[in-house]
mmCIF file of C-alpha atoms in Angstrom:
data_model
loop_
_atom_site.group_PDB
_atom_site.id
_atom_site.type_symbol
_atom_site.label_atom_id
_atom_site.label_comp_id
_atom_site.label_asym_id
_atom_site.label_seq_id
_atom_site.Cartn_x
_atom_site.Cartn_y
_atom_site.Cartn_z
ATOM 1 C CA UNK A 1 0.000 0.000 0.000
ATOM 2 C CA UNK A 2 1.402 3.548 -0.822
ATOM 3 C CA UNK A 3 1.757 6.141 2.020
ATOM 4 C CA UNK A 4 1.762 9.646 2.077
ATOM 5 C CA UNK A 5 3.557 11.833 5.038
ATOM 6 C CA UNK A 6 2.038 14.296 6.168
ATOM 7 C CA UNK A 7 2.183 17.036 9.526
ATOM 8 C CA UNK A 8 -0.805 17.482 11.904
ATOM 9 C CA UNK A 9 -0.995 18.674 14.831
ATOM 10 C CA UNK A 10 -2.049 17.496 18.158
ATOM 11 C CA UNK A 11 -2.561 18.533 21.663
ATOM 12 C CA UNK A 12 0.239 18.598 24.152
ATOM 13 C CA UNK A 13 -0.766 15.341 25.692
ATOM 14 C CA UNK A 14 -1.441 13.334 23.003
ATOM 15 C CA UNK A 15 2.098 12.090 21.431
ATOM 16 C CA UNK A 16 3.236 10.759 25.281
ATOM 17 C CA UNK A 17 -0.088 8.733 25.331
ATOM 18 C CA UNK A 18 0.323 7.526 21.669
ATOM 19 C CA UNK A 19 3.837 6.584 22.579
ATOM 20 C CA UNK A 20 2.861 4.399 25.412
ATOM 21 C CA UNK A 21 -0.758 2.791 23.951
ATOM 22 C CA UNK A 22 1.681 1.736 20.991
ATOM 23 C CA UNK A 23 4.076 0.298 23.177
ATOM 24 C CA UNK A 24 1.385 -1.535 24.776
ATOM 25 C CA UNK A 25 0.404 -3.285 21.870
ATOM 26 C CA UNK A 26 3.628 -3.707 20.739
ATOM 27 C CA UNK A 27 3.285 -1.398 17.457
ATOM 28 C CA UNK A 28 5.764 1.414 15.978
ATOM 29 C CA UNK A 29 3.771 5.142 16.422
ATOM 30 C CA UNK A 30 3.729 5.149 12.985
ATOM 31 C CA UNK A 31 1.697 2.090 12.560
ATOM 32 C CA UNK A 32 -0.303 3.247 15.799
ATOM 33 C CA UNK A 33 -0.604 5.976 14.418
ATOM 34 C CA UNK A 34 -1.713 5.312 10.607
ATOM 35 C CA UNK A 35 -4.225 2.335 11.671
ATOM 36 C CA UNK A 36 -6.206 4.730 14.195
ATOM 37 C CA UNK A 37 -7.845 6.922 11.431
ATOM 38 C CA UNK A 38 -8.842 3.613 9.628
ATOM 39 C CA UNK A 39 -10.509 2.026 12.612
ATOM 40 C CA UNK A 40 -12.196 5.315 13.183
ATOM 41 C CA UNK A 41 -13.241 5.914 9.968
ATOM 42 C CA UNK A 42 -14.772 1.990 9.318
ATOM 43 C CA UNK A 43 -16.484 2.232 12.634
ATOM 44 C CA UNK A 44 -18.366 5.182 11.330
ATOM 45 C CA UNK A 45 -19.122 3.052 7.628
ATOM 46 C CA UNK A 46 -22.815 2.707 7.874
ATOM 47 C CA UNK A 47 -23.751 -1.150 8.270
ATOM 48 C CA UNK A 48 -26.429 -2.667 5.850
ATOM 49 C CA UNK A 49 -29.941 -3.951 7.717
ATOM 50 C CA UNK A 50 -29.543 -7.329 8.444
ATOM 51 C CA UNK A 51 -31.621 -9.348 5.530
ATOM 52 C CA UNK A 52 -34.130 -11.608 6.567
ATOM 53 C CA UNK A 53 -36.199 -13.868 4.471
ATOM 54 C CA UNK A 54 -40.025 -14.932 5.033
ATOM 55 C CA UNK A 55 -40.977 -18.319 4.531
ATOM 56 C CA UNK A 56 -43.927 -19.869 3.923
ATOM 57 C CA UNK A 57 -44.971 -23.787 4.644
ATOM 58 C CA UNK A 58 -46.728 -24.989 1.522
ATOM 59 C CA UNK A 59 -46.951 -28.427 3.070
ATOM 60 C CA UNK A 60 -43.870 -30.122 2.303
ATOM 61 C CA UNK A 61 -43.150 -32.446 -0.828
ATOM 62 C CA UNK A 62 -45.729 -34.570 -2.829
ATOM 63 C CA UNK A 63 -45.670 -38.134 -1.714
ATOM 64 C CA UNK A 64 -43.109 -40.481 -3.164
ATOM 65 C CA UNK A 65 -40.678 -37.234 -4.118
ATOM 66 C CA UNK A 66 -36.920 -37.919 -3.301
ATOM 67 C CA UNK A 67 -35.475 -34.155 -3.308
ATOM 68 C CA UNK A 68 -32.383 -35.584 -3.039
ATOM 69 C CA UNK A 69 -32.817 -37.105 -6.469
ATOM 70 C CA UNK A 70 -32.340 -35.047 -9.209
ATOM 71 C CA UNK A 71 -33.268 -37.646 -11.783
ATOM 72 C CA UNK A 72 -36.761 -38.228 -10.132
ATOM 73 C CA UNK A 73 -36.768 -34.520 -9.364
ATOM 74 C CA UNK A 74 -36.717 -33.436 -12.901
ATOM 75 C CA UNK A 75 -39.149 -36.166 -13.507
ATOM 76 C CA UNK A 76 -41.545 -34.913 -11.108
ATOM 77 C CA UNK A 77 -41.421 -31.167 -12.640
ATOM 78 C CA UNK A 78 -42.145 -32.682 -16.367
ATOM 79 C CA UNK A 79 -45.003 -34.296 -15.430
ATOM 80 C CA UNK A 80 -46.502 -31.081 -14.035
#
């Protein structure tokens, strides 16, 4: 992936605390650094409605259908 530096500015605090939350998990600044935005940014991604799908129970198969024939399937469906 391609990076691009750039200069921003932060309050006083803020680079001591990045410093140590890196260390804490073991990550360069600059990685700390680079991979907040993205988590920030993704957790604001709007998430799509979870789909749901109503069924309806016509009654099961005909008598003497094997769906897990395809032969007798296709048989079935030519008759009709």
């Amino acid at each position: 992936m391609a990076t691009t530096r750039t200069n921003i500015t932060l309050d006083q605090e803020l680079p001591e605390e990045v410093e140590q939350q890196a260390s804490r998990a073991h990550r360069t600044v600059s990685d700390f650094v680079r991979e907040s935005p993205r988590e920030r940014l993704s957790s604001t991604r709007r998430r799509p409605e979870p789909f749901t799908l109503a069924t309806v129970d016509m009654g099961g198969c005909k008598p003497g259908v094997d769906i897990s024939d395809n032969a007798s399937l296709r048989d079935v469906m030519d008759e009709e």
